[in-house]
Amino acid sequence: RQIIANEDSSKLVNRPPVVTILGHVDHGKTTLLDAIRHSEVAAGEAGGITQHIGAYQVEHKGKLITFLDTPGHAAFTAMRARGAQGADIVILVVAANDGIMPQTREAIAHARAARVPIIVALNKIDRPDANPDFVKKQLADLDLVPDEWDGNTMVVPVSAKQKTGIEDLLEAILLVSESMDIKANPSSNQIIGTVIEAELDHGKGVMATLLVQNGSLEVGDVILAGKAVGKLRAMFDFHGKKIRKAGPSSPVQVMGLSDVPEAGELFQVYSSEKEARLIAEERKAQVQQKSINAPKA
Ligand code: GDP
């Protein structure tokens, strides 16, 4: 992928796929994200997860998968708008009783524009009014021909509510990701990624969830994310556990930024704090200049 265009190919290693869930409102995105989160021993730690930081990881058959868990999926849209291509795979949730709806079409358009492969989760399969064949026909009409009809789209029947079909869905994700080139260089000095979400916590300052995409992020690193800059004071995994280092495809929560960056913004580690601060100042000045020059309404 573009982000690692100038990496030495001998240093590239597989990283977990980053998955985002899209679909029409009420088709079951939130329920599915919850079902997946609880389906496996979430990577690194058994038991309940208390943190909602906008992303999490699960382990399936010894392999990690990163899920973006952002309400409204603003991050995905923002990332796409900035060309950052945060997600490797889109799970398109379609309710089996409802079929293709306007936001389903929108999601397909988003995924296609970002050139991200789509796996369909045919949800609510437990409902008596579920009509999977009808929905498969609708999908085929949109050029998402189910693999059982000799097409290229995996269509996995699930019930997010009853937690059935989740393993099959994870299996499908691993299958698709193995056919792709999902790689990064964990020891690169080009340490970059995307802001998933960020907020100002009155006790802790700016808390930002970052998705590391190349290199490894460490406590003490100086990062620049849009107009926000800072030396990372602390870093947490999605369990809220303190960590010192995070490699490609890891979602982490960090403390130490000066401002709240926007979801979808790229971040990069700088070796010089002075340089990073200078660029941040320039960016802020540009924004001010723009607002001065903007025509008055
Ligand atoms: P979202 O808007 O796409 O995030 O949808 P939600 O996850 O909030 O689900 C919308 C509604 O559908 C809720 O009332 C869920 O309980 C229900 N729902 C979600 N998944 C299933 C399912 O697999 N079967 C049934 N019967 N209901 C479901």
Tab-separated table of C-alpha atoms and ligand atoms in Angstrom:
chain	number	residue	atom	x	y	z
A	1	ARG	CA	0.000	0.000	0.000
A	2	GLN	CA	0.921	3.592	-0.624
A	3	ILE	CA	1.935	4.350	2.919
A	4	ILE	CA	4.901	2.009	2.789
A	5	ALA	CA	5.907	2.824	-0.785
A	6	ASN	CA	9.512	3.589	0.056
A	7	GLU	CA	10.193	0.765	2.468
A	8	ASP	CA	12.866	-1.836	1.815
A	9	SER	CA	10.760	-4.827	0.767
A	10	SER	CA	13.030	-7.252	2.634
A	11	LYS	CA	12.030	-5.547	5.903
A	12	LEU	CA	8.283	-5.873	5.321
A	13	VAL	CA	6.410	-8.377	7.462
A	14	ASN	CA	2.739	-9.321	7.715
A	15	ARG	CA	0.673	-7.172	10.025
A	16	PRO	CA	-2.896	-7.762	11.255
A	17	PRO	CA	-5.631	-6.674	8.833
A	18	VAL	CA	-7.540	-3.538	9.834
A	19	VAL	CA	-11.274	-4.017	9.432
A	20	THR	CA	-14.111	-1.524	9.497
A	21	ILE	CA	-17.819	-2.308	9.663
A	22	LEU	CA	-20.198	-0.326	7.475
A	23	GLY	CA	-23.870	-0.630	6.634
A	24	HIS	CA	-27.317	0.888	6.846
A	25	VAL	CA	-28.567	2.219	10.162
A	26	ASP	CA	-30.156	-0.482	12.375
A	27	HIS	CA	-28.748	-3.332	10.294
A	28	GLY	CA	-26.648	-4.358	13.293
A	29	LYS	CA	-23.177	-2.772	13.119
A	30	THR	CA	-22.940	-2.035	16.826
A	31	THR	CA	-24.340	-5.415	17.840
A	32	LEU	CA	-21.915	-7.170	15.495
A	33	LEU	CA	-18.917	-5.238	16.821
A	34	ASP	CA	-19.939	-6.260	20.346
A	35	ALA	CA	-20.445	-9.888	19.343
A	36	ILE	CA	-17.008	-10.015	17.720
A	37	ARG	CA	-15.378	-8.336	20.694
A	38	HIS	CA	-16.791	-10.971	23.012
A	39	SER	CA	-16.387	-13.929	20.657
A	40	GLU	CA	-12.738	-14.619	21.255
A	41	VAL	CA	-10.322	-14.037	24.024
A	42	ALA	CA	-9.477	-10.482	23.139
A	43	ALA	CA	-5.793	-10.382	22.363
A	44	GLY	CA	-3.404	-10.038	25.239
A	45	GLU	CA	-5.755	-10.413	28.148
A	46	ALA	CA	-8.654	-12.619	29.141
A	47	GLY	CA	-11.920	-11.309	30.468
A	48	GLY	CA	-13.947	-8.153	30.178
A	49	ILE	CA	-12.805	-5.117	28.332
A	50	THR	CA	-13.565	-1.842	29.990
A	51	GLN	CA	-12.135	0.589	27.473
A	52	HIS	CA	-13.856	1.894	24.383
A	53	ILE	CA	-11.131	3.682	22.513
A	54	GLY	CA	-12.448	3.402	18.965
A	55	ALA	CA	-10.615	0.227	18.013
A	56	TYR	CA	-9.896	-3.232	19.371
A	57	GLN	CA	-8.191	-6.455	18.374
A	58	VAL	CA	-9.287	-10.085	18.510
A	59	GLU	CA	-7.257	-13.202	18.005
A	60	HIS	CA	-8.594	-15.950	15.759
A	61	LYS	CA	-6.588	-19.124	15.197
A	62	GLY	CA	-3.479	-17.424	16.498
A	63	LYS	CA	-3.865	-14.428	14.189
A	64	LEU	CA	-4.771	-10.893	15.185
A	65	ILE	CA	-7.460	-8.790	13.529
A	66	THR	CA	-7.870	-5.073	14.269
A	67	PHE	CA	-11.411	-3.676	14.252
A	68	LEU	CA	-12.233	-0.004	14.009
A	69	ASP	CA	-15.077	0.606	16.402
A	70	THR	CA	-16.056	4.186	15.780
A	71	PRO	CA	-19.618	5.379	16.249
A	72	GLY	CA	-20.979	6.608	12.945
A	73	HIS	CA	-17.751	5.486	11.328
A	74	ALA	CA	-16.689	9.054	10.887
A	75	ALA	CA	-13.076	7.995	11.058
A	76	PHE	CA	-13.368	5.755	8.038
A	77	THR	CA	-14.976	8.484	5.974
A	78	ALA	CA	-12.461	11.038	7.171
A	79	MET	CA	-9.568	8.691	6.450
A	80	ARG	CA	-10.907	8.013	3.013
A	81	ALA	CA	-11.293	11.714	2.379
A	82	ARG	CA	-7.643	12.197	3.284
A	83	GLY	CA	-6.594	9.216	1.216
A	84	ALA	CA	-5.059	7.535	4.218
A	85	GLN	CA	-6.729	4.216	3.593
A	86	GLY	CA	-6.965	3.229	7.212
A	87	ALA	CA	-8.894	0.023	6.637
A	88	ASP	CA	-7.771	-3.031	4.684
A	89	ILE	CA	-11.156	-4.750	4.589
A	90	VAL	CA	-14.760	-3.549	4.862
A	91	ILE	CA	-17.418	-5.709	6.483
A	92	LEU	CA	-20.689	-4.666	4.910
A	93	VAL	CA	-23.551	-5.469	7.254
A	94	VAL	CA	-26.819	-6.130	5.469
A	95	ALA	CA	-29.915	-7.156	7.418
A	96	ALA	CA	-31.355	-10.281	5.803
A	97	ASN	CA	-34.915	-9.074	6.335
A	98	ASP	CA	-34.318	-5.595	4.972
A	99	GLY	CA	-31.819	-5.958	2.140
A	100	ILE	CA	-29.940	-3.217	0.333
A	101	MET	CA	-30.799	0.260	1.624
A	102	PRO	CA	-29.459	3.749	0.766
A	103	GLN	CA	-26.618	3.648	3.311
A	104	THR	CA	-25.685	0.166	2.086
A	105	ARG	CA	-25.128	1.619	-1.373
A	106	GLU	CA	-23.175	4.505	0.123
A	107	ALA	CA	-20.953	2.080	2.031
A	108	ILE	CA	-20.284	0.083	-1.132
A	109	ALA	CA	-19.341	3.304	-2.930
A	110	HIS	CA	-16.960	4.269	-0.082
A	111	ALA	CA	-15.268	0.878	-0.093
A	112	ARG	CA	-14.897	0.887	-3.850
A	113	ALA	CA	-13.512	4.418	-3.940
A	114	ALA	CA	-10.906	3.383	-1.365
A	115	ARG	CA	-10.268	0.112	-3.252
A	116	VAL	CA	-10.951	-1.877	-0.112
A	117	PRO	CA	-12.401	-5.381	-0.535
A	118	ILE	CA	-15.860	-6.063	0.864
A	119	ILE	CA	-17.026	-9.060	2.866
A	120	VAL	CA	-20.789	-9.173	3.405
A	121	ALA	CA	-22.147	-10.078	6.826
A	122	LEU	CA	-25.726	-11.156	6.129
A	123	ASN	CA	-27.089	-10.263	9.540
A	124	LYS	CA	-30.340	-10.988	11.406
A	125	ILE	CA	-30.418	-14.418	9.808
A	126	ASP	CA	-32.344	-15.562	12.912
A	127	ARG	CA	-35.374	-13.479	12.020
A	128	PRO	CA	-38.391	-15.340	10.668
A	129	ASP	CA	-38.703	-12.764	7.894
A	130	ALA	CA	-35.048	-13.152	6.824
A	131	ASN	CA	-34.757	-13.686	3.074
A	132	PRO	CA	-31.103	-14.462	2.351
A	133	ASP	CA	-31.610	-15.481	-1.275
A	134	PHE	CA	-33.362	-12.242	-2.083
A	135	VAL	CA	-30.514	-10.232	-0.550
A	136	LYS	CA	-27.890	-12.299	-2.405
A	137	LYS	CA	-29.700	-11.477	-5.636
A	138	GLN	CA	-29.647	-7.781	-4.713
A	139	LEU	CA	-25.914	-8.025	-3.970
A	140	ALA	CA	-25.252	-9.768	-7.278
A	141	ASP	CA	-27.105	-6.951	-9.059
A	142	LEU	CA	-24.585	-4.555	-7.483
A	143	ASP	CA	-21.666	-6.648	-8.732
A	144	LEU	CA	-21.103	-8.264	-5.357
A	145	VAL	CA	-21.711	-11.790	-6.610
A	146	PRO	CA	-21.665	-14.295	-3.729
A	147	ASP	CA	-18.852	-16.858	-3.886
A	148	GLU	CA	-21.397	-19.695	-3.694
A	149	TRP	CA	-22.708	-18.354	-7.020
A	150	ASP	CA	-19.163	-18.433	-8.413
A	151	GLY	CA	-18.620	-14.770	-7.642
A	152	ASN	CA	-15.828	-13.045	-5.724
A	153	THR	CA	-17.716	-11.796	-2.693
A	154	MET	CA	-17.801	-13.774	0.513
A	155	VAL	CA	-21.291	-13.586	2.008
A	156	VAL	CA	-21.400	-14.860	5.578
A	157	PRO	CA	-24.760	-15.431	7.293
A	158	VAL	CA	-24.608	-14.214	10.891
A	159	SER	CA	-26.804	-13.328	13.779
A	160	ALA	CA	-25.081	-10.636	15.772
A	161	LYS	CA	-27.835	-10.910	18.352
A	162	GLN	CA	-27.561	-14.671	18.848
A	163	LYS	CA	-23.797	-14.584	18.220
A	164	THR	CA	-23.881	-17.175	15.442
A	165	GLY	CA	-21.674	-17.163	12.364
A	166	ILE	CA	-19.062	-14.961	14.041
A	167	GLU	CA	-16.281	-17.543	13.682
A	168	ASP	CA	-17.109	-17.922	9.987
A	169	LEU	CA	-16.864	-14.172	9.588
A	170	LEU	CA	-13.441	-14.058	11.272
A	171	GLU	CA	-12.386	-16.967	9.076
A	172	ALA	CA	-13.488	-15.048	5.970
A	173	ILE	CA	-11.494	-12.000	7.108
A	174	LEU	CA	-8.345	-14.089	7.500
A	175	LEU	CA	-8.915	-15.700	4.097
A	176	VAL	CA	-9.319	-12.375	2.327
A	177	SER	CA	-6.397	-10.805	4.197
A	178	GLU	CA	-4.106	-13.693	3.253
A	179	SER	CA	-4.843	-13.024	-0.405
A	180	MET	CA	-3.780	-9.389	0.050
A	181	ASP	CA	-0.418	-7.803	0.692
A	182	ILE	CA	-0.935	-6.588	4.228
A	183	LYS	CA	2.563	-5.697	5.336
A	184	ALA	CA	4.596	-3.100	7.176
A	185	ASN	CA	8.097	-2.588	8.521
A	186	PRO	CA	7.962	-2.642	12.334
A	187	SER	CA	11.544	-1.364	12.638
A	188	SER	CA	11.157	1.479	10.142
A	189	ASN	CA	12.203	4.999	11.064
A	190	GLN	CA	9.152	6.151	9.110
A	191	ILE	CA	6.696	5.794	11.993
A	192	ILE	CA	3.268	6.798	10.781
A	193	GLY	CA	-0.414	6.124	11.278
A	194	THR	CA	-3.880	7.598	11.556
A	195	VAL	CA	-5.868	9.303	14.296
A	196	ILE	CA	-8.946	7.177	15.084
A	197	GLU	CA	-10.480	9.533	17.602
A	198	ALA	CA	-9.393	12.116	20.133
A	199	GLU	CA	-10.847	14.155	22.960
A	200	LEU	CA	-9.905	16.488	25.745
A	201	ASP	CA	-10.128	14.794	29.138
A	202	HIS	CA	-10.224	17.348	31.917
A	203	GLY	CA	-8.017	15.302	34.186
A	204	LYS	CA	-5.613	13.756	31.710
A	205	GLY	CA	-5.380	16.288	28.899
A	206	VAL	CA	-5.628	15.223	25.265
A	207	MET	CA	-6.362	11.509	24.876
A	208	ALA	CA	-5.948	10.278	21.318
A	209	THR	CA	-6.496	6.851	19.827
A	210	LEU	CA	-3.995	6.177	17.086
A	211	LEU	CA	-3.676	3.338	14.629
A	212	VAL	CA	-0.004	2.621	13.998
A	213	GLN	CA	0.457	1.794	10.308
A	214	ASN	CA	4.203	1.578	9.881
A	215	GLY	CA	7.140	1.424	12.268
A	216	SER	CA	6.711	1.097	16.018
A	217	LEU	CA	5.472	3.888	18.225
A	218	GLU	CA	7.166	4.313	21.616
A	219	VAL	CA	6.639	6.314	24.770
A	220	GLY	CA	8.861	9.389	24.519
A	221	ASP	CA	8.397	9.731	20.743
A	222	VAL	CA	7.562	13.170	19.419
A	223	ILE	CA	4.570	13.073	17.118
A	224	LEU	CA	2.851	15.546	14.869
A	225	ALA	CA	-0.807	14.938	14.000
A	226	GLY	CA	-2.311	17.762	12.002
A	227	LYS	CA	-1.799	20.814	14.193
A	228	ALA	CA	-1.288	18.768	17.353
A	229	VAL	CA	2.217	18.039	18.526
A	230	GLY	CA	3.750	16.472	21.604
A	231	LYS	CA	6.065	14.033	23.273
A	232	LEU	CA	4.158	10.887	24.227
A	233	ARG	CA	3.973	10.747	28.010
A	234	ALA	CA	2.075	7.472	28.236
A	235	MET	CA	0.577	4.857	25.971
A	236	PHE	CA	-2.197	2.311	26.604
A	237	ASP	CA	-3.522	-0.666	24.676
A	238	PHE	CA	-7.273	-1.115	24.136
A	239	HIS	CA	-7.570	-2.898	27.490
A	240	GLY	CA	-6.300	0.259	29.149
A	241	LYS	CA	-3.041	-1.486	30.003
A	242	LYS	CA	0.067	0.659	30.028
A	243	ILE	CA	2.486	-0.235	27.238
A	244	ARG	CA	5.762	1.238	26.023
A	245	LYS	CA	5.802	0.198	22.385
A	246	ALA	CA	3.244	-0.624	19.661
A	247	GLY	CA	3.832	-2.026	16.182
A	248	PRO	CA	1.897	-1.887	12.889
A	249	SER	CA	-1.922	-2.300	13.031
A	250	SER	CA	-1.971	-1.705	16.802
A	251	PRO	CA	-4.584	0.665	18.149
A	252	VAL	CA	-3.177	2.689	21.054
A	253	GLN	CA	-4.335	5.475	23.255
A	254	VAL	CA	-1.733	8.142	23.865
A	255	MET	CA	-1.260	11.080	26.227
A	256	GLY	CA	0.932	14.096	25.597
A	257	LEU	CA	-0.479	15.944	22.594
A	258	SER	CA	-0.857	19.721	22.742
A	259	ASP	CA	-4.166	19.933	20.861
A	260	VAL	CA	-7.006	17.607	19.903
A	261	PRO	CA	-6.289	16.209	16.419
A	262	GLU	CA	-9.129	15.348	14.060
A	263	ALA	CA	-10.217	11.793	13.314
A	264	GLY	CA	-8.658	10.630	10.087
A	265	GLU	CA	-5.620	12.862	10.365
A	266	LEU	CA	-2.252	11.290	9.740
A	267	PHE	CA	0.402	11.310	12.430
A	268	GLN	CA	4.141	10.967	12.093
A	269	VAL	CA	7.039	10.623	14.508
A	270	TYR	CA	9.697	13.329	14.300
A	271	SER	CA	13.245	12.987	15.566
A	272	SER	CA	13.368	16.713	16.229
A	273	GLU	CA	10.796	18.146	18.622
A	274	LYS	CA	11.728	21.630	17.435
A	275	GLU	CA	10.944	20.791	13.814
A	276	ALA	CA	7.605	19.173	14.726
A	277	ARG	CA	6.589	22.229	16.767
A	278	LEU	CA	7.586	24.560	13.945
A	279	ILE	CA	5.412	22.676	11.446
A	280	ALA	CA	2.506	22.649	13.910
A	281	GLU	CA	2.865	26.438	14.349
A	282	GLU	CA	2.951	26.931	10.578
A	283	ARG	CA	-0.201	24.863	10.167
A	284	LYS	CA	-1.977	26.861	12.854
A	285	ALA	CA	-0.912	30.131	11.220
A	286	GLN	CA	-2.218	28.900	7.864
A	287	VAL	CA	-5.607	28.136	9.375
A	288	GLN	CA	-5.719	31.612	10.942
A	289	GLN	CA	-4.707	33.203	7.656
A	290	LYS	CA	-7.475	31.310	5.876
A	291	SER	CA	-10.099	32.489	8.326
A	292	ILE	CA	-8.873	36.102	7.989
A	293	ASN	CA	-9.059	35.867	4.191
A	294	ALA	CA	-12.416	34.106	4.165
A	295	PRO	CA	-15.181	36.294	2.744
A	296	LYS	CA	-17.536	37.582	5.396
A	297	ALA	CA	-21.009	36.081	5.229
B	1	GDP	P1	-26.595	-0.267	13.859
B	1	GDP	O1	-27.421	0.980	13.767
B	1	GDP	O2	-26.236	-0.782	12.499
B	1	GDP	O3	-25.393	-0.131	14.747
B	1	GDP	O4	-27.559	-1.403	14.471
B	1	GDP	P2	-27.646	-1.977	15.952
B	1	GDP	O5	-26.508	-2.875	16.252
B	1	GDP	O6	-27.892	-0.858	16.890
B	1	GDP	O7	-28.940	-2.902	15.847
B	1	GDP	C1	-30.212	-2.369	15.514
B	1	GDP	C2	-31.292	-3.269	16.075
B	1	GDP	O8	-31.248	-4.544	15.441
B	1	GDP	C3	-31.165	-3.537	17.572
B	1	GDP	O9	-32.437	-3.547	18.140
B	1	GDP	C4	-30.526	-4.914	17.627
B	1	GDP	O10	-30.855	-5.618	18.794
B	1	GDP	C5	-31.127	-5.567	16.406
B	1	GDP	N1	-30.237	-6.627	15.865
B	1	GDP	C6	-28.937	-6.517	15.594
B	1	GDP	N2	-28.458	-7.691	15.134
B	1	GDP	C7	-29.491	-8.553	15.134
B	1	GDP	C8	-29.636	-9.950	14.771
B	1	GDP	O11	-28.677	-10.623	14.373
B	1	GDP	N3	-30.882	-10.495	14.879
B	1	GDP	C9	-31.956	-9.762	15.318
B	1	GDP	N4	-33.118	-10.390	15.376
B	1	GDP	N5	-31.861	-8.491	15.681
B	1	GDP	C10	-30.642	-7.881	15.590
